[in-house]
Amino acid sequence: MQSVFLTVTISCLVLFWLAVQHKLSVIVYITWAFIISFAAIAGFFVRFPASFALTLLGTVITILCCYKLLAHSKINMYLLLAIHLLRIPVEYLLFVLFKAKMLPREMTFIGCNHDLFFGITAFVFLLTGIFYPKIFNFQIFRLWNIFGVCSVLIVVILGILSSPIPIQTIAFDQPNIAMLQFPYALLPNVIVPLVILSHILLLRNSITSKFQ
């Protein structure tokens, strides 16, 4: 399962690189991925769970930096949409981790996680966009991106509140311990920010119509 998760993470990075063609922004994400991986492999997050919550600050900074770097760049809408297809295997992996008692039910598609819907509808938009590119200018596509970000943020909040840290308020019987370990620590720190950033870029380009 770890190899599958790493494959999804690498695929996400590759699709992002192909979509934006901006070397520095990709280097930022790869560097951040190596930092998180090293800390997780060393067991730092397991020994000091509260430190993992602080990495989310670094994740926010990474998103902001990359967005600024890509402020005037043209992007490939189709490849950015393809990133969201990866939410489908991610949901399966989260369900497997739930069954393994490594994270709570709330973080899965049978709980409060609706990312599976956005993975499936991303395929619908991708297929429609191939034959009818104007779909990217429709209000429904813009709303899809806004709600897609909200969906991801809800899962992130659930992940934090269910982690074995001082602010844990839910899932005491089955806390979120998967995200403290390698390679699953890459989900909130690499995959999630790339998904959020791709939503933001898709929304921006939908409004400005600067897409390929």
Tab-separated table of C-alpha atoms in Angstrom:
chain	number	residue	atom	x	y	z
A	1	MET	CA	0.000	0.000	0.000
A	2	GLN	CA	2.912	2.330	0.684
A	3	SER	CA	4.192	1.871	-2.863
A	4	VAL	CA	0.740	2.752	-4.229
A	5	PHE	CA	0.636	5.886	-2.106
A	6	LEU	CA	4.117	6.929	-3.252
A	7	THR	CA	3.065	6.341	-6.861
A	8	VAL	CA	0.055	8.641	-6.365
A	9	THR	CA	2.275	11.311	-4.765
A	10	ILE	CA	4.842	11.181	-7.573
A	11	SER	CA	2.056	11.237	-10.184
A	12	CYS	CA	0.634	14.343	-8.536
A	13	LEU	CA	3.995	16.110	-8.703
A	14	VAL	CA	4.571	15.069	-12.321
A	15	LEU	CA	1.126	16.255	-13.427
A	16	PHE	CA	1.672	19.548	-11.640
A	17	TRP	CA	5.027	20.028	-13.370
A	18	LEU	CA	3.556	19.234	-16.781
A	19	ALA	CA	0.614	21.573	-16.146
A	20	VAL	CA	2.567	24.651	-15.054
A	21	GLN	CA	5.997	24.103	-16.663
A	22	HIS	CA	7.552	26.239	-13.934
A	23	LYS	CA	10.756	24.733	-12.602
A	24	LEU	CA	11.112	26.807	-9.416
A	25	SER	CA	7.594	26.115	-8.146
A	26	VAL	CA	8.086	22.365	-8.626
A	27	ILE	CA	11.462	22.512	-6.879
A	28	VAL	CA	9.758	24.181	-3.904
A	29	TYR	CA	7.304	21.288	-3.602
A	30	ILE	CA	9.926	18.590	-4.108
A	31	THR	CA	12.140	20.188	-1.449
A	32	TRP	CA	9.216	20.359	0.974
A	33	ALA	CA	8.377	16.709	0.214
A	34	PHE	CA	11.935	15.650	1.055
A	35	ILE	CA	11.883	17.580	4.340
A	36	ILE	CA	8.594	15.979	5.406
A	37	SER	CA	9.751	12.534	4.271
A	38	PHE	CA	13.016	12.771	6.191
A	39	ALA	CA	11.233	13.853	9.379
A	40	ALA	CA	8.610	11.097	9.040
A	41	ILE	CA	11.157	8.355	8.305
A	42	ALA	CA	13.189	9.477	11.307
A	43	GLY	CA	10.062	9.050	13.446
A	44	PHE	CA	10.070	12.686	14.492
A	45	PHE	CA	6.301	13.152	14.113
A	46	VAL	CA	5.537	9.947	16.014
A	47	ARG	CA	7.706	11.063	18.947
A	48	PHE	CA	6.466	14.652	18.829
A	49	PRO	CA	2.947	14.594	17.303
A	50	ALA	CA	2.302	18.268	18.061
A	51	SER	CA	5.136	19.199	15.684
A	52	PHE	CA	3.184	17.742	12.778
A	53	ALA	CA	0.487	20.386	13.181
A	54	LEU	CA	3.202	23.018	12.758
A	55	THR	CA	4.165	21.570	9.376
A	56	LEU	CA	0.805	22.761	8.087
A	57	LEU	CA	2.102	26.310	8.465
A	58	GLY	CA	4.933	25.392	6.132
A	59	THR	CA	2.387	23.899	3.766
A	60	VAL	CA	0.382	27.145	3.691
A	61	ILE	CA	3.554	29.125	3.010
A	62	THR	CA	4.413	26.707	0.193
A	63	ILE	CA	1.002	27.226	-1.433
A	64	LEU	CA	1.297	31.007	-1.203
A	65	CYS	CA	4.843	31.036	-2.588
A	66	CYS	CA	3.966	28.817	-5.528
A	67	TYR	CA	0.830	30.793	-6.325
A	68	LYS	CA	2.895	33.984	-6.399
A	69	LEU	CA	5.465	32.322	-8.658
A	70	LEU	CA	2.696	31.208	-11.010
A	71	ALA	CA	0.784	34.505	-10.919
A	72	HIS	CA	1.508	35.308	-14.571
A	73	SER	CA	2.019	31.812	-15.930
A	74	LYS	CA	-0.169	30.043	-18.425
A	75	ILE	CA	-1.324	26.629	-17.300
A	76	ASN	CA	-2.768	23.527	-18.877
A	77	MET	CA	-6.314	23.180	-17.531
A	78	TYR	CA	-6.588	19.541	-18.547
A	79	LEU	CA	-3.486	18.412	-16.686
A	80	LEU	CA	-4.519	20.342	-13.585
A	81	LEU	CA	-7.891	18.612	-13.732
A	82	ALA	CA	-6.095	15.274	-14.049
A	83	ILE	CA	-4.544	15.907	-10.621
A	84	HIS	CA	-8.024	15.687	-9.129
A	85	LEU	CA	-8.513	12.219	-10.602
A	86	LEU	CA	-5.897	11.084	-8.090
A	87	ARG	CA	-8.372	11.876	-5.324
A	88	ILE	CA	-10.113	8.618	-6.239
A	89	PRO	CA	-7.202	6.273	-5.334
A	90	VAL	CA	-6.417	8.490	-2.329
A	91	GLU	CA	-9.925	7.881	-0.998
A	92	TYR	CA	-9.450	4.151	-1.404
A	93	LEU	CA	-6.150	4.323	0.491
A	94	LEU	CA	-7.758	6.339	3.290
A	95	PHE	CA	-10.451	3.690	3.593
A	96	VAL	CA	-7.799	0.954	3.816
A	97	LEU	CA	-6.014	2.958	6.536
A	98	PHE	CA	-9.320	3.298	8.387
A	99	LYS	CA	-9.769	-0.478	8.250
A	100	ALA	CA	-6.237	-0.834	9.596
A	101	LYS	CA	-7.264	1.443	12.507
A	102	MET	CA	-4.749	4.113	11.533
A	103	LEU	CA	-7.230	6.947	11.042
A	104	PRO	CA	-10.865	7.664	11.972
A	105	ARG	CA	-14.007	6.971	9.987
A	106	GLU	CA	-14.661	10.723	9.703
A	107	MET	CA	-11.711	11.080	7.303
A	108	THR	CA	-13.072	8.532	4.804
A	109	PHE	CA	-15.787	8.634	2.148
A	110	ILE	CA	-18.118	6.756	4.510
A	111	GLY	CA	-17.624	9.558	7.011
A	112	CYS	CA	-17.285	13.286	6.317
A	113	ASN	CA	-14.888	13.144	3.373
A	114	HIS	CA	-16.520	14.083	0.048
A	115	ASP	CA	-13.353	14.131	-2.058
A	116	LEU	CA	-14.454	11.028	-3.966
A	117	PHE	CA	-17.241	13.121	-5.493
A	118	PHE	CA	-14.743	15.732	-6.685
A	119	GLY	CA	-12.480	13.052	-8.128
A	120	ILE	CA	-15.341	11.600	-10.166
A	121	THR	CA	-16.700	14.977	-11.288
A	122	ALA	CA	-13.178	16.051	-12.278
A	123	PHE	CA	-13.289	13.257	-14.851
A	124	VAL	CA	-16.640	14.588	-16.108
A	125	PHE	CA	-15.219	18.116	-16.501
A	126	LEU	CA	-12.067	16.756	-18.124
A	127	LEU	CA	-13.996	14.726	-20.664
A	128	THR	CA	-16.445	17.553	-21.359
A	129	GLY	CA	-13.631	20.090	-21.670
A	130	ILE	CA	-11.936	18.079	-24.396
A	131	PHE	CA	-14.968	18.475	-26.647
A	132	TYR	CA	-16.380	21.713	-25.248
A	133	PRO	CA	-13.629	23.931	-23.726
A	134	LYS	CA	-16.100	26.688	-22.884
A	135	ILE	CA	-17.233	24.583	-19.929
A	136	PHE	CA	-14.245	26.061	-18.081
A	137	ASN	CA	-15.887	29.480	-18.231
A	138	PHE	CA	-19.195	28.313	-16.773
A	139	GLN	CA	-20.240	29.278	-13.260
A	140	ILE	CA	-20.735	25.635	-12.328
A	141	PHE	CA	-17.038	24.978	-12.943
A	142	ARG	CA	-16.054	27.910	-10.744
A	143	LEU	CA	-18.361	26.740	-7.971
A	144	TRP	CA	-16.915	23.240	-8.313
A	145	ASN	CA	-13.456	24.619	-7.599
A	146	ILE	CA	-14.632	26.655	-4.607
A	147	PHE	CA	-16.478	23.726	-3.046
A	148	GLY	CA	-13.560	21.457	-3.907
A	149	VAL	CA	-11.227	23.582	-1.790
A	150	CYS	CA	-13.787	23.586	1.035
A	151	SER	CA	-14.007	19.794	0.884
A	152	VAL	CA	-10.242	19.417	1.198
A	153	LEU	CA	-10.064	21.904	4.074
A	154	ILE	CA	-12.783	20.026	5.968
A	155	VAL	CA	-10.751	16.815	5.762
A	156	VAL	CA	-7.611	18.674	6.862
A	157	ILE	CA	-9.452	20.042	9.904
A	158	LEU	CA	-10.784	16.580	10.722
A	159	GLY	CA	-7.265	15.208	10.394
A	160	ILE	CA	-5.925	17.775	12.847
A	161	LEU	CA	-8.741	17.383	15.370
A	162	SER	CA	-8.403	13.594	15.308
A	163	SER	CA	-4.601	13.554	15.676
A	164	PRO	CA	-3.018	12.623	19.028
A	165	ILE	CA	-2.092	16.210	19.883
A	166	PRO	CA	-3.241	18.569	22.683
A	167	ILE	CA	-6.101	19.982	20.574
A	168	GLN	CA	-7.582	16.573	19.696
A	169	THR	CA	-11.351	16.694	20.123
A	170	ILE	CA	-12.643	13.702	18.105
A	171	ALA	CA	-11.827	10.048	17.346
A	172	PHE	CA	-10.184	9.230	20.663
A	173	ASP	CA	-10.918	5.531	20.101
A	174	GLN	CA	-9.198	5.525	16.686
A	175	PRO	CA	-7.032	8.622	16.237
A	176	ASN	CA	-5.290	9.773	13.094
A	177	ILE	CA	-1.838	8.213	13.459
A	178	ALA	CA	-1.285	7.415	9.765
A	179	MET	CA	-0.393	11.003	8.856
A	180	LEU	CA	2.470	10.942	11.353
A	181	GLN	CA	4.216	8.190	9.406
A	182	PHE	CA	5.988	7.876	6.068
A	183	PRO	CA	4.746	8.013	3.359
A	184	TYR	CA	1.295	9.092	4.531
A	185	ALA	CA	2.677	12.322	6.009
A	186	LEU	CA	2.994	13.445	2.390
A	187	LEU	CA	-0.788	13.521	1.985
A	188	PRO	CA	-1.498	16.709	3.993
A	189	ASN	CA	1.846	18.275	3.150
A	190	VAL	CA	2.240	17.559	-0.576
A	191	ILE	CA	-0.864	16.074	-2.205
A	192	VAL	CA	-3.387	18.282	-0.387
A	193	PRO	CA	-1.574	21.579	-1.123
A	194	LEU	CA	-1.175	20.589	-4.785
A	195	VAL	CA	-4.903	19.817	-4.980
A	196	ILE	CA	-5.750	23.156	-3.344
A	197	LEU	CA	-3.329	25.069	-5.560
A	198	SER	CA	-4.684	23.404	-8.683
A	199	HIS	CA	-8.225	24.397	-7.658
A	200	ILE	CA	-7.089	27.995	-7.157
A	201	LEU	CA	-5.288	28.091	-10.507
A	202	LEU	CA	-8.241	26.528	-12.300
A	203	LEU	CA	-10.549	29.092	-10.720
A	204	ARG	CA	-8.233	31.973	-11.620
A	205	ASN	CA	-7.899	30.849	-15.208
A	206	SER	CA	-11.613	30.195	-15.477
A	207	ILE	CA	-12.212	33.839	-14.599
A	208	THR	CA	-9.441	35.273	-16.794
A	209	SER	CA	-9.809	32.679	-19.593
A	210	LYS	CA	-6.019	32.314	-19.760
A	211	PHE	CA	-5.842	28.623	-20.428
A	212	GLN	CA	-4.516	26.250	-23.052
